[in-house]
Short mmCIF file of C-alpha atoms and ligand atoms in Angstrom, two decimals:
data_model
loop_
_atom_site.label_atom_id
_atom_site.label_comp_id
_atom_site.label_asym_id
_atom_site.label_seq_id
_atom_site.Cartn_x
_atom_site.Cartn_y
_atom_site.Cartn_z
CA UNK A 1 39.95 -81.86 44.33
CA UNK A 2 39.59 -85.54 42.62
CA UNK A 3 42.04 -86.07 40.00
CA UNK A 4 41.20 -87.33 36.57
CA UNK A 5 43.14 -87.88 33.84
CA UNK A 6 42.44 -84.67 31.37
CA UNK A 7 42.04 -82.44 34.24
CA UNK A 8 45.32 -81.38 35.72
CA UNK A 9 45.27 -79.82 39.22
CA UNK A 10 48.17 -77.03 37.73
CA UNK A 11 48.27 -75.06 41.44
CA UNK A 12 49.49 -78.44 42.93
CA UNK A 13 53.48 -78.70 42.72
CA UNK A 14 54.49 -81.82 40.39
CA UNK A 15 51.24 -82.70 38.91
CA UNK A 16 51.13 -80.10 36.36
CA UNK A 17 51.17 -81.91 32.90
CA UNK A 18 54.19 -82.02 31.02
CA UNK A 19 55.15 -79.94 28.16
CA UNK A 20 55.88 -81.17 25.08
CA UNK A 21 53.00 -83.63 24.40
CA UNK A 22 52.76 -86.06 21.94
CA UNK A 23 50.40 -85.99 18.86
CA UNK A 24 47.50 -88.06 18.49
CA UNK A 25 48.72 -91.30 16.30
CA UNK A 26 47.77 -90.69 12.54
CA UNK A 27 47.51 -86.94 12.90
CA UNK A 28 50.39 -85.07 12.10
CA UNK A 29 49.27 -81.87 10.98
CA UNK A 30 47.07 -81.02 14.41
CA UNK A 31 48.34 -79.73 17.67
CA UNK A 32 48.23 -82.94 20.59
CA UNK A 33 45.00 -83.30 21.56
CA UNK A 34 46.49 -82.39 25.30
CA UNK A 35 46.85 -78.68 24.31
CA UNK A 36 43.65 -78.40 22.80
CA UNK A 37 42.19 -79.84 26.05
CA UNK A 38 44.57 -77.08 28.18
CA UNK A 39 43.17 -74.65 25.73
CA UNK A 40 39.90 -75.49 26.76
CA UNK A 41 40.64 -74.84 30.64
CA UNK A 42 41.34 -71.68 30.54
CA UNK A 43 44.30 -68.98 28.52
CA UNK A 44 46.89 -69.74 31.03
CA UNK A 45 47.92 -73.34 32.18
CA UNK A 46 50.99 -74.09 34.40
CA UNK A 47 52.89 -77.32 33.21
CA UNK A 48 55.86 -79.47 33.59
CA UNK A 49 58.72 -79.42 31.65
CA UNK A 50 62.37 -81.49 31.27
CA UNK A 51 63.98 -80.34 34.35
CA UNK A 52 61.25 -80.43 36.53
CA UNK A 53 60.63 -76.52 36.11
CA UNK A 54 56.74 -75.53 36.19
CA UNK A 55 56.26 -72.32 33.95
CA UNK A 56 52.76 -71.34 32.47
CA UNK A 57 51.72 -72.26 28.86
CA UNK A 58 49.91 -69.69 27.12
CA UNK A 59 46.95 -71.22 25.21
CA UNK A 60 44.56 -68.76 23.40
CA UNK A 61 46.09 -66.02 20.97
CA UNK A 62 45.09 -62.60 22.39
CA UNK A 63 46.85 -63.82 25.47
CA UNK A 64 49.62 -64.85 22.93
CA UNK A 65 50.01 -61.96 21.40
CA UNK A 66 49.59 -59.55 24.74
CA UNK A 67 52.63 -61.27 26.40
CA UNK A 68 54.76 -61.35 23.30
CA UNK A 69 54.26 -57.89 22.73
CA UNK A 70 54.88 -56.72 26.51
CA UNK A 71 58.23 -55.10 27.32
CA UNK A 72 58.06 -57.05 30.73
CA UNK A 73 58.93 -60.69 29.14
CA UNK A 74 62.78 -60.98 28.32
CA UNK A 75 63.88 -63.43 25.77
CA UNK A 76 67.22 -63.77 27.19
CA UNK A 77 68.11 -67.72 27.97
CA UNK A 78 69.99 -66.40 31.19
CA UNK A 79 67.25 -64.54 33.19
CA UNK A 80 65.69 -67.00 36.43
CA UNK A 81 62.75 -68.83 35.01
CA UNK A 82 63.28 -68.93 31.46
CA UNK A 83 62.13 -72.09 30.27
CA UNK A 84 64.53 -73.80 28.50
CA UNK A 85 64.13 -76.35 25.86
CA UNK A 86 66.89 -79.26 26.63
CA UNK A 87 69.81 -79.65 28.40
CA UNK A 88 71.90 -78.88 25.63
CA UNK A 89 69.86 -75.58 25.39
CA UNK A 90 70.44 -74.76 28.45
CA UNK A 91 74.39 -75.11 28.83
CA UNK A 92 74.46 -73.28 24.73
CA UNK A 93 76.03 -69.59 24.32
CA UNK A 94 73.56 -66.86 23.07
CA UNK A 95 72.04 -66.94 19.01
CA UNK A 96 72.55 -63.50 18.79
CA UNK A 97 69.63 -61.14 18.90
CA UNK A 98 66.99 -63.68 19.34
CA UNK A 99 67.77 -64.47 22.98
CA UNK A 100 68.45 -60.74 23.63
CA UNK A 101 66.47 -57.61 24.80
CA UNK A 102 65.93 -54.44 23.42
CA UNK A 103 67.81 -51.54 23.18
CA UNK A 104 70.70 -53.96 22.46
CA UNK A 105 68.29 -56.27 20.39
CA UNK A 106 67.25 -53.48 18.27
CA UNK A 107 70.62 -52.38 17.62
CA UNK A 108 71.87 -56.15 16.41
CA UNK A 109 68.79 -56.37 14.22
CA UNK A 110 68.51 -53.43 12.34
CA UNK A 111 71.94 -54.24 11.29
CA UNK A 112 70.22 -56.65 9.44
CA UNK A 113 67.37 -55.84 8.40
CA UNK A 114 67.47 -54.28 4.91
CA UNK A 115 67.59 -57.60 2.35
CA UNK A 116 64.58 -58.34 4.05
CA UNK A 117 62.32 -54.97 3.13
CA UNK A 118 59.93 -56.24 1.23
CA UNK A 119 61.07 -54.64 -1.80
CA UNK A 120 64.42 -56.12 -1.16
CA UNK A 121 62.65 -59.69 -1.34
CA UNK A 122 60.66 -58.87 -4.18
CA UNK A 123 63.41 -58.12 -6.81
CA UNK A 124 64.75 -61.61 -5.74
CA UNK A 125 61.56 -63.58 -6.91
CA UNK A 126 62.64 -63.98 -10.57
CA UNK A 127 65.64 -65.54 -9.22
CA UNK A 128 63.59 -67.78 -6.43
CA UNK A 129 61.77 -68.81 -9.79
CA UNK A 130 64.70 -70.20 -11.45
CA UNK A 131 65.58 -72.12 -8.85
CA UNK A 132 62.44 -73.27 -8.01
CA UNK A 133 62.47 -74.34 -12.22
CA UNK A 134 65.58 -75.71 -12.52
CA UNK A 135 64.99 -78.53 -9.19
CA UNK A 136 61.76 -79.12 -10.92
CA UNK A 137 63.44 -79.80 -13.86
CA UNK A 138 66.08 -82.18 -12.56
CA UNK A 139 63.15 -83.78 -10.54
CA UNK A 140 61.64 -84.34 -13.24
CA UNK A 141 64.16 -85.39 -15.52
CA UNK A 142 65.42 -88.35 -13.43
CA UNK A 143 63.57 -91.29 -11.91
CA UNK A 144 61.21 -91.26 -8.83
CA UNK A 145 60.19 -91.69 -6.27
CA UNK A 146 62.32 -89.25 -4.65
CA UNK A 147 62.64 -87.30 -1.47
CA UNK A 148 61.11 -84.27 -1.93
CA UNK A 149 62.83 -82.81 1.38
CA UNK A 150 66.66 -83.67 -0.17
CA UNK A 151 65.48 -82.80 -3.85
CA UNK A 152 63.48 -79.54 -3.64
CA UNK A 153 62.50 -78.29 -0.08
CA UNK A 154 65.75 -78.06 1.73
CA UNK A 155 68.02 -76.79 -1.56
CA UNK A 156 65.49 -74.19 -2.44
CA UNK A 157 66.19 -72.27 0.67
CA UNK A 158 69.22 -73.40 1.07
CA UNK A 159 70.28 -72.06 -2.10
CA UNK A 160 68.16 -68.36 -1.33
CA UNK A 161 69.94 -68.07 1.97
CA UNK A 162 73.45 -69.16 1.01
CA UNK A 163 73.24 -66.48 -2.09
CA UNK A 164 71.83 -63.92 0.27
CA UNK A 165 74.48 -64.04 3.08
CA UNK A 166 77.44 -64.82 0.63
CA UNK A 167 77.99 -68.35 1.67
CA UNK A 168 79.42 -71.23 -1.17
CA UNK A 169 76.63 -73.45 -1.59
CA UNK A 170 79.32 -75.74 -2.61
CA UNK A 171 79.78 -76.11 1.64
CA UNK A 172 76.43 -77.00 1.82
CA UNK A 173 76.52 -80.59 3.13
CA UNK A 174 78.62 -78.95 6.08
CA UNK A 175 76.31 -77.06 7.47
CA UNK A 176 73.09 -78.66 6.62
CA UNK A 177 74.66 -81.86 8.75
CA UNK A 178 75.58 -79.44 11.71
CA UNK A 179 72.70 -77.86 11.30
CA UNK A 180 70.41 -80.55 11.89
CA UNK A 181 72.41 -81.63 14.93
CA UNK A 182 72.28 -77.99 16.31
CA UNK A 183 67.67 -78.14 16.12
CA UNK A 184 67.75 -81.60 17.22
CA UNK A 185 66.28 -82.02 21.03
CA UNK A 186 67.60 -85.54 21.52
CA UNK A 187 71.19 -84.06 20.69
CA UNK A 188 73.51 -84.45 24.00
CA UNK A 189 74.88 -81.37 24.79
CA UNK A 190 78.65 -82.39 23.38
CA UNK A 191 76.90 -82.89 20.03
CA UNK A 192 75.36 -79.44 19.92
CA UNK A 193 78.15 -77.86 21.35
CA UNK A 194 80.68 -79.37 18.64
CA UNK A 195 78.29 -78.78 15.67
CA UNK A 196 77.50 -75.04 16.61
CA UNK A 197 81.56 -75.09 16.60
CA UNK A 198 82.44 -76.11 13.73
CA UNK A 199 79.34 -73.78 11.73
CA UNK A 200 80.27 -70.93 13.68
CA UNK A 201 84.37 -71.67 12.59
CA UNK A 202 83.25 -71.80 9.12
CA UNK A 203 81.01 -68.39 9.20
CA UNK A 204 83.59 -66.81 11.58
CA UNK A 205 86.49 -67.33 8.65
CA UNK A 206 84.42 -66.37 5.67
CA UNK A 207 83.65 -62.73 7.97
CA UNK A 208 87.37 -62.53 8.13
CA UNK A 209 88.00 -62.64 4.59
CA UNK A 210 85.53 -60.18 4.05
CA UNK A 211 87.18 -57.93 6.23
CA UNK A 212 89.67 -57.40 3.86
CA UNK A 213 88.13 -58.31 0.50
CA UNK A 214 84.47 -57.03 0.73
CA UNK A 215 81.91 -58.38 -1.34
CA UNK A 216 78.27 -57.25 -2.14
CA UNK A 217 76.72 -59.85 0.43
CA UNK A 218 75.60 -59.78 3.81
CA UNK A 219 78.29 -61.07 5.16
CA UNK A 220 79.99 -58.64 3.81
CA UNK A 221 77.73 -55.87 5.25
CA UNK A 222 78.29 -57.70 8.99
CA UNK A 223 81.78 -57.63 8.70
CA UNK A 224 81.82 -54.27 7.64
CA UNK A 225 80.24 -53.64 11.22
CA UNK A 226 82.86 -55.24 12.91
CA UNK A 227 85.73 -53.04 11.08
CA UNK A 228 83.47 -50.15 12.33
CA UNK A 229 83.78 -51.32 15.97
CA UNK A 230 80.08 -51.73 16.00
CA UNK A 231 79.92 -55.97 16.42
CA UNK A 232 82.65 -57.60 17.84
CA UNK A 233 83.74 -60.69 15.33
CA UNK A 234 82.32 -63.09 17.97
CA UNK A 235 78.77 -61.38 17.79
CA UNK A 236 79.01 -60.87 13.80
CA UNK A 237 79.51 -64.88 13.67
CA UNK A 238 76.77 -65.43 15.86
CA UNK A 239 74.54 -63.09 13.77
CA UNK A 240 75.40 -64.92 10.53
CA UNK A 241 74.76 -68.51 12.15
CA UNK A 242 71.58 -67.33 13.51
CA UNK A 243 70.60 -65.81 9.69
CA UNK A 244 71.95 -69.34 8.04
CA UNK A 245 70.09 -71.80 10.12
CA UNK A 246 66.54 -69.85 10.59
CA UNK A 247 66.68 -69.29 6.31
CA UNK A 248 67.40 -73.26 6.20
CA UNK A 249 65.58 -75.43 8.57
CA UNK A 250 61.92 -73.40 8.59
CA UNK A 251 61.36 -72.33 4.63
CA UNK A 252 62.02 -76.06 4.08
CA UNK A 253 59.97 -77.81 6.46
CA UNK A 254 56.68 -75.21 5.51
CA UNK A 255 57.75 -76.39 1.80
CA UNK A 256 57.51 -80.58 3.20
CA UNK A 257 54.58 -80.45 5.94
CA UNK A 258 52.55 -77.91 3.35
CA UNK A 259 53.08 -80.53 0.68
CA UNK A 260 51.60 -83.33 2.92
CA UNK A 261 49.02 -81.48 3.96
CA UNK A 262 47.71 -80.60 0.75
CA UNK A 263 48.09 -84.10 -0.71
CA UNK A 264 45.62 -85.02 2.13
CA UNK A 265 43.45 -82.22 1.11
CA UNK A 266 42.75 -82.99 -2.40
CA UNK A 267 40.08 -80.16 -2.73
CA UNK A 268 42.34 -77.38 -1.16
CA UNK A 269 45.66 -78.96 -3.14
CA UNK A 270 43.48 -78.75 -6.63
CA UNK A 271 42.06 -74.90 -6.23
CA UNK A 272 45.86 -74.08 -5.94
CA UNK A 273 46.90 -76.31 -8.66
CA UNK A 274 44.20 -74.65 -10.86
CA UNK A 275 44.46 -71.32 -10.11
CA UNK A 276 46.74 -68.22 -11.82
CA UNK A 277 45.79 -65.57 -9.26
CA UNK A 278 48.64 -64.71 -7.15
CA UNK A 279 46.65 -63.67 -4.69
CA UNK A 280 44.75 -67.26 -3.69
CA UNK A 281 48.55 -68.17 -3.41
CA UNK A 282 49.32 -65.93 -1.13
CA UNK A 283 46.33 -66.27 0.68
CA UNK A 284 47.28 -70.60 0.51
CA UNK A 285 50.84 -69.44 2.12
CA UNK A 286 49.20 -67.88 4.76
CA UNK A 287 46.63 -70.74 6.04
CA UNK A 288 49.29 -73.18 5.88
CA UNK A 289 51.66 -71.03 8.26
CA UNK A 290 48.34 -71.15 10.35
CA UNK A 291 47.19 -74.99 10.02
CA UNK A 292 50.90 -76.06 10.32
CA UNK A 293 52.95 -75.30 12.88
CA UNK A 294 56.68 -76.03 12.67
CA UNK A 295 58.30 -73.61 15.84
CA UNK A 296 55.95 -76.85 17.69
CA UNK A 297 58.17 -76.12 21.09
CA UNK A 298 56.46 -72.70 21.35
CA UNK A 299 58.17 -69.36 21.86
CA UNK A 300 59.63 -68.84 25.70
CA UNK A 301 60.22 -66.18 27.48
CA UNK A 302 61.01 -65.42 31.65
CA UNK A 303 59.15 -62.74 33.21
CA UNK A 304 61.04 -59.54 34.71
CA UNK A 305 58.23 -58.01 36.56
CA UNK A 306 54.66 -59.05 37.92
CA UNK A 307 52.18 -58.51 35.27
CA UNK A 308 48.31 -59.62 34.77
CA UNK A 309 47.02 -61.41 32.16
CA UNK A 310 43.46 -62.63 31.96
CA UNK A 311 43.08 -61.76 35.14
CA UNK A 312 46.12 -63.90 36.38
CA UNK A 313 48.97 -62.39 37.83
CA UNK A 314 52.53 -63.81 37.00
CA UNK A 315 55.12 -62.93 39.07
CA UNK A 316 59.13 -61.78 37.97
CA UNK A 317 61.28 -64.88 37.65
CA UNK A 318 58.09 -67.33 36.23
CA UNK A 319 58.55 -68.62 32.86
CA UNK A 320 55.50 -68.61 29.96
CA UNK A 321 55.23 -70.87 26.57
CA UNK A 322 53.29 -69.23 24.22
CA UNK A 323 52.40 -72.14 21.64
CA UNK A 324 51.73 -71.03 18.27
CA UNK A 325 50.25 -74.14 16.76
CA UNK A 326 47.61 -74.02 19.74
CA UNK A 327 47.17 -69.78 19.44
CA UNK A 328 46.53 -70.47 15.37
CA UNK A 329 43.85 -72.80 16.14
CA UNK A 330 41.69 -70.35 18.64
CA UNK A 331 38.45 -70.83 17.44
CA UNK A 332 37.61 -67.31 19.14
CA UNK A 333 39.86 -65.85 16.19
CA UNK A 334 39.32 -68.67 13.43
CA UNK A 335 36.26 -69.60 12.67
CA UNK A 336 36.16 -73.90 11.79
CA UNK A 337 40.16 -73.30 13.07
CA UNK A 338 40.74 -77.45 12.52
CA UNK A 339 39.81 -77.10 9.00
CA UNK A 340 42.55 -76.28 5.87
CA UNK A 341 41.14 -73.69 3.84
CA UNK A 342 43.14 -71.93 1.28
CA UNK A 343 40.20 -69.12 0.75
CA UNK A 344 40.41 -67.39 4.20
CA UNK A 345 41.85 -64.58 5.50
CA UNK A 346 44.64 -65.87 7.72
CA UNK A 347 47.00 -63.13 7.88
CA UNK A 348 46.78 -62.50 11.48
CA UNK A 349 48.20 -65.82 12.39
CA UNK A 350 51.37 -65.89 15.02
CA UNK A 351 53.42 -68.41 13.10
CA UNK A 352 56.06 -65.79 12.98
CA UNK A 353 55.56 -64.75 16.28
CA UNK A 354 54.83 -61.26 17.55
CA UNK A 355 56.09 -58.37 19.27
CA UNK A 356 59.96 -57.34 18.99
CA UNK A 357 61.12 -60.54 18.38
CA UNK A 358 58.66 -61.50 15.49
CA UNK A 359 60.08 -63.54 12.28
CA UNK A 360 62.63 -61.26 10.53
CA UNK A 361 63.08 -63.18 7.73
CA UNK A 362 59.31 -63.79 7.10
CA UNK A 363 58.95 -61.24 3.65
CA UNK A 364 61.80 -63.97 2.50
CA UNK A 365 59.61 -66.88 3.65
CA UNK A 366 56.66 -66.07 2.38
CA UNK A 367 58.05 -65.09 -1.12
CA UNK A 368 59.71 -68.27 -1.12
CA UNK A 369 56.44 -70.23 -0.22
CA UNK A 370 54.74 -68.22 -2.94
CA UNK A 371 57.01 -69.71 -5.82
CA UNK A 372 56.96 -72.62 -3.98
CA UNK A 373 53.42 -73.25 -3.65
CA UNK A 374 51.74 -71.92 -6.72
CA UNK A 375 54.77 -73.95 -9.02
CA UNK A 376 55.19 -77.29 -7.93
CA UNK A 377 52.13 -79.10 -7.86
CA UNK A 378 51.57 -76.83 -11.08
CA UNK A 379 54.32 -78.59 -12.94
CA UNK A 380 53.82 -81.41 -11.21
CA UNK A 381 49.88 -82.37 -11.82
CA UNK A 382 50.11 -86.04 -10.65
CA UNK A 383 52.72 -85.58 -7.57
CA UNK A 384 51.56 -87.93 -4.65
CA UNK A 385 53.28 -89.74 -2.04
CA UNK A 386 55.38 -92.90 -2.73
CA UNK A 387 54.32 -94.55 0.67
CA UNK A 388 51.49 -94.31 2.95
CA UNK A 389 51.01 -90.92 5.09
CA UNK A 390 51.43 -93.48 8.22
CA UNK A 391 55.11 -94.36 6.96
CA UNK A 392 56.62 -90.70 6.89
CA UNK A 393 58.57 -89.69 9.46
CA UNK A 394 57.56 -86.56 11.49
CA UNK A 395 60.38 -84.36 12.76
CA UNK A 396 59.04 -85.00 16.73
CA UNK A 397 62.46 -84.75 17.84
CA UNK A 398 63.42 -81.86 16.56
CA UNK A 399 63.09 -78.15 17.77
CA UNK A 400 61.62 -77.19 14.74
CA UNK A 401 58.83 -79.64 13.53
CA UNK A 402 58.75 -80.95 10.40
CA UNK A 403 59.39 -84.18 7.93
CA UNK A 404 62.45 -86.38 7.85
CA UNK A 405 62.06 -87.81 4.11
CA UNK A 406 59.10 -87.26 2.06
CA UNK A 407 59.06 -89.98 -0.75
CA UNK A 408 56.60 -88.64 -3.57
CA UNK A 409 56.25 -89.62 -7.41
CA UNK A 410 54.24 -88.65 -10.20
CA UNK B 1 41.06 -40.61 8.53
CA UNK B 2 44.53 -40.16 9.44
CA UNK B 3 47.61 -43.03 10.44
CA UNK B 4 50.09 -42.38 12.67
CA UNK B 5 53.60 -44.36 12.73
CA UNK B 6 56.09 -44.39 15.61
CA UNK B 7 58.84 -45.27 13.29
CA UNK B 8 60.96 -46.06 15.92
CA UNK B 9 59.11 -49.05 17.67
CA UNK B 10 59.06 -50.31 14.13
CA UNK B 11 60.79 -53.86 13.61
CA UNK B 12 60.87 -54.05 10.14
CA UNK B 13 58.74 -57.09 9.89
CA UNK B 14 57.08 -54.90 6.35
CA UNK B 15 53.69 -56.58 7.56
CA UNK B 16 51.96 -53.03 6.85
CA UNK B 17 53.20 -53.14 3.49
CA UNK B 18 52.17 -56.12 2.10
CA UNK B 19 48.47 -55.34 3.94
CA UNK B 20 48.54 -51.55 2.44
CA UNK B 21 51.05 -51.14 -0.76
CA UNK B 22 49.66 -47.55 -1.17
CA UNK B 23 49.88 -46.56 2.26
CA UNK B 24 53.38 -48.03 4.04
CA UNK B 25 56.67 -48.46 2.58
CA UNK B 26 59.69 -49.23 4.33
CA UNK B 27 63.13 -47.11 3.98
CA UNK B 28 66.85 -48.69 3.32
CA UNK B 29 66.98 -50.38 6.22
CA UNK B 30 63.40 -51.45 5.96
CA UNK B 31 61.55 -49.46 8.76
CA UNK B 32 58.64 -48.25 7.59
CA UNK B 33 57.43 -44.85 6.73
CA UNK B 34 54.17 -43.57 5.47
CA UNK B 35 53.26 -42.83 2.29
CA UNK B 36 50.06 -40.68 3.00
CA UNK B 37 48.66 -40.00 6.58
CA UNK B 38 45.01 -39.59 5.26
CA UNK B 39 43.20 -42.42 3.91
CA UNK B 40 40.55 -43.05 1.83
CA UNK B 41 37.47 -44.68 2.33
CA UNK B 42 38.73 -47.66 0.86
CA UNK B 43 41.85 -47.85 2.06
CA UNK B 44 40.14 -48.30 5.58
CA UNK B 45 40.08 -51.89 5.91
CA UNK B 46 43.54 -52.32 4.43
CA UNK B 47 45.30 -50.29 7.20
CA UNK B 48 42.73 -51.60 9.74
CA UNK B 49 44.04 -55.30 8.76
CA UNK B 50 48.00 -53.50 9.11
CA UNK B 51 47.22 -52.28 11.94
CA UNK B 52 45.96 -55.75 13.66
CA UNK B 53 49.13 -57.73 11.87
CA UNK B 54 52.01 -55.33 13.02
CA UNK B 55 54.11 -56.65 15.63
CA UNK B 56 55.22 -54.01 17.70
CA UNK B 57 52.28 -52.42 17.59
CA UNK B 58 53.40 -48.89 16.09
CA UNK B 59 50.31 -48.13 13.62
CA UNK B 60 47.64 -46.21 14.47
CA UNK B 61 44.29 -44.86 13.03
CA UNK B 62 43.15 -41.62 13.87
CA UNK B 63 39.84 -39.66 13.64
CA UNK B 64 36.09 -39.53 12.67
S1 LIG C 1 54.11 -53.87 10.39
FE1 LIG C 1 54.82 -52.61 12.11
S2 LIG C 1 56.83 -53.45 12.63
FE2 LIG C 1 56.32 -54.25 10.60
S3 LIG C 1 57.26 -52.79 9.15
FE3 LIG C 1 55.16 -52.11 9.49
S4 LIG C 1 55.30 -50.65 11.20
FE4 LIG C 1 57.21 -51.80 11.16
#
């Protein structure tokens, strides 16, 4: 078969094309044009990735969906054929339940999962409110330009999270450093490994305390596992890291990339400005989980046993990439999926995943996105960006994509 | 028409809830349970939509 340059001959060892790609230059918000192209040749694609390893990239989102929800995929890092993200991923110790299977998956996550009930979430909005306020406020209040990611979108979760688990926010600029070494891929694996240390040191002594001075937190509730012999104090830590850095880095990059997005979208960003009907906000929340895409690296998982999909049999010890960004933009399931619109129905988007594994945290996200969303561009009529959209700096070397600074004014 | 839950595929995710308030809840540890198991006319489309969203796939309609 001829070679050309977008068609990839993926049964022929070493020419499968490689996985990440790069985003088309002045287009930050839409998948790389190389996905869409894969998406075009057919649901499943073999490609390339870091270490040479050749598993198959999942393009369209029934196929998405069918393979995250199918006991025969294991999300544990360890199994041959999982397709691993970096090197530094690769030599890392388990985050808890994520990279686990059930039964002992389910048992490490219902620990966990009451704050999150959507009732839970919902008697925390008036507080989410005040926060969201009170940055306003100071934003306000002070000069600008500012960045919008150090001012309002990373404290605002930061702040949620930190009250919910029982952590000082006053440690904050601890862990938000490690944690930004811990999701980025050009970290070396010392880096990672001495980061993820020094969190998981910090989480591991404010369990202990707990142990004997219980509080009415989450932590609290973990360590109360451990003195029940249920967790051991190794896997309560690595619960509680897992919790702090999914309810920092994601909220807060949604909260910068929606913001950009909707600043380029003056139509969409005005009907949200204008409106006082929770439920266009909610339905806003939900496009822009589907438009934007911030889990960019795409969810991986190895395959235990030979299983058929779309007429395609993978075989036990292959990996698969299901990639949201590209599954959200199936214009089998989205009609016009390249274009923003706040009015549609969106909700069956996989931003958070599906199957077992799917976002626990996401009542908590969305509520947050909510206040987010239908306040700040309310309060703030005029905001706009203090430099060109060229000139911000996309997180494209990080695992989960997002915005470095963005400098905005009013 | 009628729903059926198998409460204990559930993951908690409480996607059913916020696409059918009158029809899921979710308990303490915020698995769902079922609030009726016959629905209305026009509750259709609300549990068909929590039915398409739910993760583990543990919803179910039922019937004519
Ligand atoms: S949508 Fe499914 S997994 Fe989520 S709470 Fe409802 S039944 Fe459970």
């Amino acid at each position: 078969m001829a070679e050309t340059v977008a068609g990839p001959a993926h049964d022929v060892a070493g020419t499968a094309p490689e996985f990440p790609m790069p985003r088309a230059s002045g287009c930050p918000f839409d998948p790389p044009p190389g996905l869409k192209e894969l998406q075009e040749q057919g649901p499943l694609v073999k490609v390339r990735l870091w270490d040479g390893s050749e598993p198959w990239l999942v393009t369209r989102y029934a196929e998405q969906r069918a393979v995250l929800g199918d006991p025969r995929v294991s999300a544990d890092t360890d199994r041959p054929g999982y397709p691993t993200k970096t090197s530094a991923e690769a030599g890392e110790g388990k985050l808890s339940f994520i990279m686990m299977d059930d039964p002992e998956h389910a048992r490490l996550r219902r620990m966990v999962t009451a704050p999150f009930a959507i009732r839970k979430v919902e008697a925390l909005r008036p507080a989410v409110q005040r926060i969201v306020d009170g940055l306003i406020d100071d934003m306000l209040s002070g000069p600008g330009p500012v960045d919008l990611v150090e001012a309002f979108a990373l404290p605002v979760p930061s702040l949620v999270i930190c009250e919910l688990l029982g952590v000082p926010y006053d440690d904050h600029a601890m862990f938000q450093d490690n944690t930004r070494t811990m999701v980025r891929t050009t970290a070396t694996p010392e880096e990672r490994g001495a980061a993820t240390r020094e969190i998981a040191g910090y989480l591991a002594g404010q369990i202990a305390r707990r142990l004997t001075d219980p509080k009415d937190d989450l932590l609290s509730g973990i360590a109360g596992r451990v003195a029940a012999g249920e967790l051991t104090h190794g896997q309560a830590t690595e619960m509680a890291l897992l919790l702090l850095i999914a309810g920092h880095e994601t909220t807060a990059n949604m909260i910068t990339l929606g913001t950009a997005a909707l600043l380029e979208h003056p139509d969409q960003l005005a009907l949200l400005r204008d409106t006082d009907d929770p439920r266009l906000v909610a339905s806003a929340v939900e496009e822009l989980l589907r438009y934007l895409h911030i889990t960019h690296l795409g969810r991986r998982r190895a395959v235990t046993a030979d299983m058929e999909i779309a007429g395609q049999v993978i075989r036990a010890g292959e990996g698969v990439i299901m990639v949201n960004e590209i599954g959200n933009r199936d214009p089998e399931v989205f009609e016009a999926p390249d274009r923003l619109d706040i009015t549609r129905d969106a909700r069956r988007h996989v931003a958070f995943g599906f199957g077992v594994h799917q976002c626990l945290g996401q009542p908590l996200a969305r509520m947050e996105l909510q206040v987010v969303y239908g306040t700040l561009y309310r309060r703030i009529p005029t905001l706009r960006l203090a430099c060109a959209l060229e000139d911000v700096k996309f997180k494209h070397d990080a695992f989960i994509y997002g915005i470095h600074e963005l400098p905005v004014t009013w | 028409m009628k729903v059926e839950l198998e409460a204990d595929k559930c993951v908690a995710s409480g996607q059913c809830v916020v696409a059918a308030m009158d029809v899921f809840d979710q308990d303490d540890d915020g698995i769902a349970i079922l609030l009726t198991e016959q629905v209305g006319d026009d509750q259709i489309d609300d549990v068909k939509e929590a039915v398409a969203v739910c993760p583990a796939a543990a919803i179910r309609l039922v019937g004519a």
